[in-house]
PDB file of C-alpha atoms in Angstrom:
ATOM      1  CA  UNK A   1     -62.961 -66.100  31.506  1.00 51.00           C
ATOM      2  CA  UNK A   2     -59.765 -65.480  29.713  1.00 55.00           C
ATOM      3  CA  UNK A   3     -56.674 -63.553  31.116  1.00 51.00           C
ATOM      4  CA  UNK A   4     -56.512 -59.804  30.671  1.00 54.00           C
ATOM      5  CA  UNK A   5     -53.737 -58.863  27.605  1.00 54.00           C
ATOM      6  CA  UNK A   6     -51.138 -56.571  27.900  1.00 51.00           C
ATOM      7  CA  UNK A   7     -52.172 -53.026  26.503  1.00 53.00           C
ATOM      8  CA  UNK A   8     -50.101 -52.682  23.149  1.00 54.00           C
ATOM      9  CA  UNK A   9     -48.455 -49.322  24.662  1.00 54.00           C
ATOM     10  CA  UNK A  10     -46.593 -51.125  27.141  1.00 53.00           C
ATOM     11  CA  UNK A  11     -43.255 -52.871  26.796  1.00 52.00           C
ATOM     12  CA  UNK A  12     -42.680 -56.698  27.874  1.00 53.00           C
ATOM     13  CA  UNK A  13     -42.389 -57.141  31.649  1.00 53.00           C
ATOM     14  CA  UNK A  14     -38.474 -58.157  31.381  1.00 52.00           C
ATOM     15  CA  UNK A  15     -38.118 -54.974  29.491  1.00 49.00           C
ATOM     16  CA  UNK A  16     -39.251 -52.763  32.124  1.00 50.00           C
ATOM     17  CA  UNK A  17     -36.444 -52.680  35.417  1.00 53.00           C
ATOM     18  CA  UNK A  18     -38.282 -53.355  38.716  1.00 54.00           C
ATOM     19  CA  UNK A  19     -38.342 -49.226  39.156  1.00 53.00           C
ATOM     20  CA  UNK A  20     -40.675 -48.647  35.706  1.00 53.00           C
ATOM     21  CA  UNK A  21     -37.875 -46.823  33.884  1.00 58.00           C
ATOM     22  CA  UNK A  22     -35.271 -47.760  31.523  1.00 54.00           C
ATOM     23  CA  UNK A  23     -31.761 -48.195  32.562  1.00 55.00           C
ATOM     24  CA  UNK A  24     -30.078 -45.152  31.146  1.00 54.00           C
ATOM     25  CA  UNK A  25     -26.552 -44.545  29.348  1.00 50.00           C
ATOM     26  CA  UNK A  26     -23.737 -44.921  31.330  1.00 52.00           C
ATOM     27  CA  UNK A  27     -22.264 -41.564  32.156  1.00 49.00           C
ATOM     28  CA  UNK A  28     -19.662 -40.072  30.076  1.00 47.00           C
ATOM     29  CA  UNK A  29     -16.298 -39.747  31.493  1.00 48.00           C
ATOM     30  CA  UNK A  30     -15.934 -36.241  33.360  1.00 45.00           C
ATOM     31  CA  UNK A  31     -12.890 -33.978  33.371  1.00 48.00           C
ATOM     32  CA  UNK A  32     -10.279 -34.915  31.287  1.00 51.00           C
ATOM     33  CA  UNK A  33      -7.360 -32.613  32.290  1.00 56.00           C
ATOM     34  CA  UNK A  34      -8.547 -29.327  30.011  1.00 61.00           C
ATOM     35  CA  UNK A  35      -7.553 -26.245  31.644  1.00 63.00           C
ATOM     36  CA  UNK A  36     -10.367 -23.598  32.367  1.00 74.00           C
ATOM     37  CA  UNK A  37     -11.054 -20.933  30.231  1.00 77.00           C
ATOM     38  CA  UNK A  38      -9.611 -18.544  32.377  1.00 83.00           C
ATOM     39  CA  UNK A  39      -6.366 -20.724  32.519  1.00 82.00           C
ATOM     40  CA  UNK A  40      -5.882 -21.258  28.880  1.00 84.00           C
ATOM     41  CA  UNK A  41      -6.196 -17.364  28.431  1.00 88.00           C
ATOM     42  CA  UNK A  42      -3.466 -17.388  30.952  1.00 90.00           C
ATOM     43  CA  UNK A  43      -0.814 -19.996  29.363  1.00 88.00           C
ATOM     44  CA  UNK A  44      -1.556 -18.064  25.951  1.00 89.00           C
ATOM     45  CA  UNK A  45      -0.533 -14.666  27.371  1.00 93.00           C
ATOM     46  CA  UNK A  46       2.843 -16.516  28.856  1.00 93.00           C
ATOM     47  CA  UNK A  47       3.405 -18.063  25.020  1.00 93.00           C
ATOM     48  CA  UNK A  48       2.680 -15.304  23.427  1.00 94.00           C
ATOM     49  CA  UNK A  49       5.094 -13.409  25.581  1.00 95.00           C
ATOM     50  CA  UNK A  50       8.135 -16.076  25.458  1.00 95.00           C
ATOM     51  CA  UNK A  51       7.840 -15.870  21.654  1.00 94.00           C
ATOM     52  CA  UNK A  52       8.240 -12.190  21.810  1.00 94.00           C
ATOM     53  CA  UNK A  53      11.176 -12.663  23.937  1.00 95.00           C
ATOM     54  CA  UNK A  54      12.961 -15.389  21.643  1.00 96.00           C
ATOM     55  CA  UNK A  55      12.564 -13.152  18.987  1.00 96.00           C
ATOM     56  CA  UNK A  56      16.088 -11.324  20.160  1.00 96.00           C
ATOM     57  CA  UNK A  57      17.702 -14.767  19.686  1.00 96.00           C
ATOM     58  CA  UNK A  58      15.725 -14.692  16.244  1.00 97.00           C
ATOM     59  CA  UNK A  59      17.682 -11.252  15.346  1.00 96.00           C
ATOM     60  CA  UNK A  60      21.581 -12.526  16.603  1.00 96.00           C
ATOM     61  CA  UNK A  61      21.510 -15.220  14.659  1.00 96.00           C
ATOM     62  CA  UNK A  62      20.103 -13.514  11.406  1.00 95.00           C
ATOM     63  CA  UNK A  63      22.649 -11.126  12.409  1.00 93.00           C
ATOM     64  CA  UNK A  64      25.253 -13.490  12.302  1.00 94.00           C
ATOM     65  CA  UNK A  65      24.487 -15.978   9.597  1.00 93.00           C
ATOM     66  CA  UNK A  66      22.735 -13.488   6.978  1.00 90.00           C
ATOM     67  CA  UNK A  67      25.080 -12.778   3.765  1.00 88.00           C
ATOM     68  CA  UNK A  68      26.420  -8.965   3.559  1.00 83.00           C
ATOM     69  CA  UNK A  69      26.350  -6.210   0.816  1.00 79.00           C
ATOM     70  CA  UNK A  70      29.730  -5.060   0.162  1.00 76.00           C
ATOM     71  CA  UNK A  71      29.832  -1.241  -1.096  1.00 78.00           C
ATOM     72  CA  UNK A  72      32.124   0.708  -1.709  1.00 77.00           C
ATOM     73  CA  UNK A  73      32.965   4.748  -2.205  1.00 75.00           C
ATOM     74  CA  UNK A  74      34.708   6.457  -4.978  1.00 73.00           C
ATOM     75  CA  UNK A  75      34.823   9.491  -2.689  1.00 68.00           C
ATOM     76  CA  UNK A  76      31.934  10.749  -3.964  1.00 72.00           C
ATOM     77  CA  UNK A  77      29.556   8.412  -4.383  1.00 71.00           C
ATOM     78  CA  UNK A  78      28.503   4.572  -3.078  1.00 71.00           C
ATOM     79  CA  UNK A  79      28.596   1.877  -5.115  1.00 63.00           C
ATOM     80  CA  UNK A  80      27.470  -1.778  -4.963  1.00 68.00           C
ATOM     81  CA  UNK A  81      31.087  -3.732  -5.031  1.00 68.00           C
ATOM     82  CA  UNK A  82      28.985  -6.615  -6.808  1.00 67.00           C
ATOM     83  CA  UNK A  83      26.047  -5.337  -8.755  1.00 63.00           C
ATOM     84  CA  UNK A  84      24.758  -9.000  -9.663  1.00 52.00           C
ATOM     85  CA  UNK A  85      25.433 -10.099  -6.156  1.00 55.00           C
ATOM     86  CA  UNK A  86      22.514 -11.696  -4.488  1.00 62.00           C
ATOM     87  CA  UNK A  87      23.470 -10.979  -0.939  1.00 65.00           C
ATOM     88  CA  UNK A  88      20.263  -9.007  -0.077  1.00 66.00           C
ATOM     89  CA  UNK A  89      18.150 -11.565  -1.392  1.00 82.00           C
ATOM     90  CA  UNK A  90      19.789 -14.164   0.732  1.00 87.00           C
ATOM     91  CA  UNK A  91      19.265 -11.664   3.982  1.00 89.00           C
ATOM     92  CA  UNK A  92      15.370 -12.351   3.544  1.00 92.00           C
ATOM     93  CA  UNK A  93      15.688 -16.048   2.730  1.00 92.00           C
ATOM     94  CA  UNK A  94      17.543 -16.656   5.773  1.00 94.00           C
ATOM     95  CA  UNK A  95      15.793 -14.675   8.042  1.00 96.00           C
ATOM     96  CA  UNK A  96      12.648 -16.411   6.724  1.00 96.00           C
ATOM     97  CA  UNK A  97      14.042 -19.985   7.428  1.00 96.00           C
ATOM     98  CA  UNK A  98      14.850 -18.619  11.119  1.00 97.00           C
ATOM     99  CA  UNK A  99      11.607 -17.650  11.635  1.00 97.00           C
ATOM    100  CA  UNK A 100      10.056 -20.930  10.059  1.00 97.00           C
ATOM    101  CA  UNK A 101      12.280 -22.719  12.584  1.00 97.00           C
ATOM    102  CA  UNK A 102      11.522 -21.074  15.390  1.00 97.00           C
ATOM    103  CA  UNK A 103       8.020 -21.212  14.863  1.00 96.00           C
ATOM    104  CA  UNK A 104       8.248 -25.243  14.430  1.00 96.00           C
ATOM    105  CA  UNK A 105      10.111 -25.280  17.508  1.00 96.00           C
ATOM    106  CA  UNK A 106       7.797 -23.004  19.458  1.00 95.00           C
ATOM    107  CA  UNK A 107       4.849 -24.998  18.525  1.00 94.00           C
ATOM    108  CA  UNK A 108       6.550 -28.270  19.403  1.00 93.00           C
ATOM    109  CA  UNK A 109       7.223 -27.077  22.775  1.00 94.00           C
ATOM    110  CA  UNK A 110       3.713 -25.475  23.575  1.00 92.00           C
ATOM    111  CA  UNK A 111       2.225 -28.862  22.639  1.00 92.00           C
ATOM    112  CA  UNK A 112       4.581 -31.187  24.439  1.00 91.00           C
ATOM    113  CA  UNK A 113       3.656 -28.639  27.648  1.00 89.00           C
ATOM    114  CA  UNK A 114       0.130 -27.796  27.294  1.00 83.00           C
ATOM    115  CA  UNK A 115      -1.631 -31.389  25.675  1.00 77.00           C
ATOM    116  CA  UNK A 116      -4.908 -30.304  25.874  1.00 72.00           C
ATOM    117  CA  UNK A 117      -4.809 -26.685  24.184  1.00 66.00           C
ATOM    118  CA  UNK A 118      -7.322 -24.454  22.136  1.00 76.00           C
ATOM    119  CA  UNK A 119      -7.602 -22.255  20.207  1.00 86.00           C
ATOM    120  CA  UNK A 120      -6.051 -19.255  22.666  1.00 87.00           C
ATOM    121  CA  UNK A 121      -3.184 -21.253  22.646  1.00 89.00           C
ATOM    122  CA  UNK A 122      -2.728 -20.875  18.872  1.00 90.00           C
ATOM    123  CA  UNK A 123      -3.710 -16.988  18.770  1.00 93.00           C
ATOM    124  CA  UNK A 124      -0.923 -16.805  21.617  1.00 93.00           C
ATOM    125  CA  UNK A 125       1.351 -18.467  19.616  1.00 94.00           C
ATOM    126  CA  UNK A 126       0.538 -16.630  16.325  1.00 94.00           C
ATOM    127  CA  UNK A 127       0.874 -13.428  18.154  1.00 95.00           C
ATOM    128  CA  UNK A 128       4.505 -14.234  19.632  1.00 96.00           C
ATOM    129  CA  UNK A 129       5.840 -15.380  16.385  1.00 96.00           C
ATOM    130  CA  UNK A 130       4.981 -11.667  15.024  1.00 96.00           C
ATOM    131  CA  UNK A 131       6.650  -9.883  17.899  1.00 97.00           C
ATOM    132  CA  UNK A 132       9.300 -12.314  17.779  1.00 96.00           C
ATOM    133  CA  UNK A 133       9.708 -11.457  14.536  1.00 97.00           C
ATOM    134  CA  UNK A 134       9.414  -7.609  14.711  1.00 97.00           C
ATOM    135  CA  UNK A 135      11.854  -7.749  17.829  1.00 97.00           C
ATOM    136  CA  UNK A 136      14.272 -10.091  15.534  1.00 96.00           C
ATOM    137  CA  UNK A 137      14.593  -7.540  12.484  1.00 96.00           C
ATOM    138  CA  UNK A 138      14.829  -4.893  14.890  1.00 95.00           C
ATOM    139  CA  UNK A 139      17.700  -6.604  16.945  1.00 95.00           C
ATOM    140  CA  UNK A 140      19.249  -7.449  14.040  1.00 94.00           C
ATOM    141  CA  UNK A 141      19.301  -4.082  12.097  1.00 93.00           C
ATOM    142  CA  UNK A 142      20.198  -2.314  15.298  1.00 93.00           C
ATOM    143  CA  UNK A 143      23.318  -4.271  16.237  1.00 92.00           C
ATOM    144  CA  UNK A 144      24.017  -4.686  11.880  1.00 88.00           C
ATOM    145  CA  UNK A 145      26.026  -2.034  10.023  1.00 86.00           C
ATOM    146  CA  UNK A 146      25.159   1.370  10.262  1.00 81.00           C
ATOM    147  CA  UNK A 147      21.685   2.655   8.365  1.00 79.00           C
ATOM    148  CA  UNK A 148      23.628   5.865   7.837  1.00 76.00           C
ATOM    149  CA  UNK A 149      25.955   4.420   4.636  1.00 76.00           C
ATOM    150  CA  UNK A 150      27.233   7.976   3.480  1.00 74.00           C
ATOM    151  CA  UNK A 151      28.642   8.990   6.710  1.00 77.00           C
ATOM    152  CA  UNK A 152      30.053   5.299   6.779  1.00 72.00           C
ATOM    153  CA  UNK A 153      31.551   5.713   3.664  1.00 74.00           C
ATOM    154  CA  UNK A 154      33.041   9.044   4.231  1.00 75.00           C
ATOM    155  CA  UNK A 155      34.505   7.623   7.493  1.00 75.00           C
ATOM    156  CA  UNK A 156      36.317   4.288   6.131  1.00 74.00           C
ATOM    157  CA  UNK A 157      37.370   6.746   3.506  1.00 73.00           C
ATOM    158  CA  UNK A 158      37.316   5.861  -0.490  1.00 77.00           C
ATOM    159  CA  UNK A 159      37.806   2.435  -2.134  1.00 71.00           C
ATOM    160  CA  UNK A 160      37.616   0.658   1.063  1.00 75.00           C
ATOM    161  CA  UNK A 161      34.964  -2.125   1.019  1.00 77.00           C
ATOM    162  CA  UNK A 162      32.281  -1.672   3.963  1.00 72.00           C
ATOM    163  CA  UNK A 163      29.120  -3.717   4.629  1.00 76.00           C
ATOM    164  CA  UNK A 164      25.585  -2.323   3.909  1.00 80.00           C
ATOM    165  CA  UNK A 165      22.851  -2.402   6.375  1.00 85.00           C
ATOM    166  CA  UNK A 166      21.326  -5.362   7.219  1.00 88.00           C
ATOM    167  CA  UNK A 167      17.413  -4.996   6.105  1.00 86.00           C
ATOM    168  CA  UNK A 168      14.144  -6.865   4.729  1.00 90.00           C
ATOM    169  CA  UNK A 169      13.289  -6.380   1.557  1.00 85.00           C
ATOM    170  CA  UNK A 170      10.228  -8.389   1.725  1.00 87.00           C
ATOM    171  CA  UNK A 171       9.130  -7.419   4.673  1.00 87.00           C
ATOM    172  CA  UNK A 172       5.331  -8.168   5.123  1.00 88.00           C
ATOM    173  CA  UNK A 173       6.234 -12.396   4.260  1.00 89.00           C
ATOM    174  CA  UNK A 174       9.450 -12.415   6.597  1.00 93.00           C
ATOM    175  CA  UNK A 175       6.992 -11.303   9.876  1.00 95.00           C
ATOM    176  CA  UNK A 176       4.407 -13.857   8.665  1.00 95.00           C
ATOM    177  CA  UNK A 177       6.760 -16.595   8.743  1.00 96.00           C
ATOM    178  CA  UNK A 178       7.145 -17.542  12.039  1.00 96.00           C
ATOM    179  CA  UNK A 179       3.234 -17.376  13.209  1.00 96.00           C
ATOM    180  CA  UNK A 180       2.572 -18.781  10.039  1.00 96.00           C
ATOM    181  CA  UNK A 181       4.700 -22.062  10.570  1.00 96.00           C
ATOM    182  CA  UNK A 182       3.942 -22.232  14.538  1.00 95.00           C
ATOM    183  CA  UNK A 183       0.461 -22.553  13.955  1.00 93.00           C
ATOM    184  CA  UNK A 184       0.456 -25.543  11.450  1.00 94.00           C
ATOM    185  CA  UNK A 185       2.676 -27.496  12.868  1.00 94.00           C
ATOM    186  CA  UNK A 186       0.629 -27.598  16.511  1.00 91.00           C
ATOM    187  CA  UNK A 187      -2.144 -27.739  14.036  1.00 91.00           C
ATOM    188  CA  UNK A 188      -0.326 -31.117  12.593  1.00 91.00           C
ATOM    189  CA  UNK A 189       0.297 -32.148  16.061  1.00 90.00           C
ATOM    190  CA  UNK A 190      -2.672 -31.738  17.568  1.00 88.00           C
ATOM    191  CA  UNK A 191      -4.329 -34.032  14.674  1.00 86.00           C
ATOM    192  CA  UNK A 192      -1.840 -36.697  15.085  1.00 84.00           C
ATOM    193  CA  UNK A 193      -1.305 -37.352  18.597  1.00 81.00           C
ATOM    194  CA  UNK A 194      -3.995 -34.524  20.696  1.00 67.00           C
ATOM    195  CA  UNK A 195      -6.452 -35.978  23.066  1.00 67.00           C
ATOM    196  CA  UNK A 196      -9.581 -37.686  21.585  1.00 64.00           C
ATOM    197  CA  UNK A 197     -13.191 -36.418  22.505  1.00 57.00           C
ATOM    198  CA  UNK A 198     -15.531 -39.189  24.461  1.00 57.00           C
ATOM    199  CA  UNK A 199     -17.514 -41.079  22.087  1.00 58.00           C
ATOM    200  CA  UNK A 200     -21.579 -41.824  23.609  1.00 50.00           C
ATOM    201  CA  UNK A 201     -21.492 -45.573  23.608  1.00 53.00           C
ATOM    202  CA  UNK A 202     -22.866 -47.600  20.471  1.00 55.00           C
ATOM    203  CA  UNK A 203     -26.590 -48.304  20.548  1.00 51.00           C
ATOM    204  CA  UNK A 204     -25.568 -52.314  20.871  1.00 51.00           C
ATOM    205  CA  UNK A 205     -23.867 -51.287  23.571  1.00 51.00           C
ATOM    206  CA  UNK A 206     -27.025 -49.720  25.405  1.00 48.00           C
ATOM    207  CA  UNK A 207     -27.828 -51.312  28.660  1.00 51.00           C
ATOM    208  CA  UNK A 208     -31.058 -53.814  28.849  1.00 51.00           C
ATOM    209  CA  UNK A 209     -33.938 -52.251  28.823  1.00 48.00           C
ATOM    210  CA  UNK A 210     -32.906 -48.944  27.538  1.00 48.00           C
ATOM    211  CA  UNK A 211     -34.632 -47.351  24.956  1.00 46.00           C
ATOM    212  CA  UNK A 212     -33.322 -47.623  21.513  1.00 48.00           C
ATOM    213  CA  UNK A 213     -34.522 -45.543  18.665  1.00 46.00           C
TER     214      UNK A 213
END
């Protein structure tokens, strides 16, 4: 008599591990340091409300560094002392580069303090840099010249220069700025040094005996 065969459905003996199963994958590594759902929420809510509160440093500084409008009265009417100046232009572009600078730096610093963050991390920050913002051009047009320029004319008297109130003329693109900056640059960061997702090992790197497909 000859020796039974193997039945075609089953695999080698030194295949099969001494318990009939194939050795499975080794197990992926577990927590890696990202904060709970809960948590995240939690650190957005405290960026979003730093941002806000920056924003006041956002408005002295505009305040300080923006170019003024000179007027001036004839006694009976306001005039622009320079009617090709481009002071209010420059208002807007440097508010704008305040805001694009504080939004770098606020995204810098969220990243460098909270590695592993999502996507409530950017909504925080993007909703900061538009308080910030709103809380800037209101600090800064509340401590500027006053809005009232005919009873500030009337009271430095006629042909005496006076400055015009500080204000946005593009508006809508100034409040954007900040938000709009904060988010690509953690964006940027996040590609270029963030933490890595596990990677399921290689298929030639599959124990023996495991199945391979």
């Amino acid at each position: 008599m000859t020796a039974p065969l193997t039945p075609p459905h089953q695999p080698p003996n030194d295949a099969v591990p001494p318990d009939g199963w194939p050795a499975p994958y080794p197990p992926l590594p577990g927590d890696d340091g990202a904060p709970s759902a809960v948590t995240e929420l939690r650190q957005a809510a405290v960026v979003a409300a730093v941002s806000a509160v920056a924003g006041a440093a956002l408005g002295l500084l505009w305040l300080w560094l923006a170019p003024r409008v000179s007027l001036i009265s004839d006694g009976k009417a306001v005039f622009l002392r320079h009617s090709e100046g481009e002071s209010a232009i420059g208002a807007d572009g440097t508010f704008v580069l305040l805001a694009l600078a504080f939004g770098a730096v606020a995204a810098g610093l969220v990243f460098l303090i909270h590695r592993h963050g999502g996507v409530a991390l950017v909504m925080g920050l993007a909703v900061g840099g538009v308080l910030g913002s709103l809380l800037g051009w209101g600090v800064g047009t509340l401590l500027g010249p006053t809005h009232d320029v005919v009873a500030h004319a009337k009271e430095v008297g006629p042909n005496v220069v006076f400055d015009a109130p500080l204000k946005l003329e593009m508006w809508a693109g100034a409040m954007l700025a900040w938000p709009i900056a904060a988010m690509i640059v953690h964006l940027a960061l996040t590609a270029l040094f963030g933490p890595r997702d596990p990677e399921w090992p290689q298929e030639d790197d599959a124990p023996d005996g495991a199945a391979r497909s």
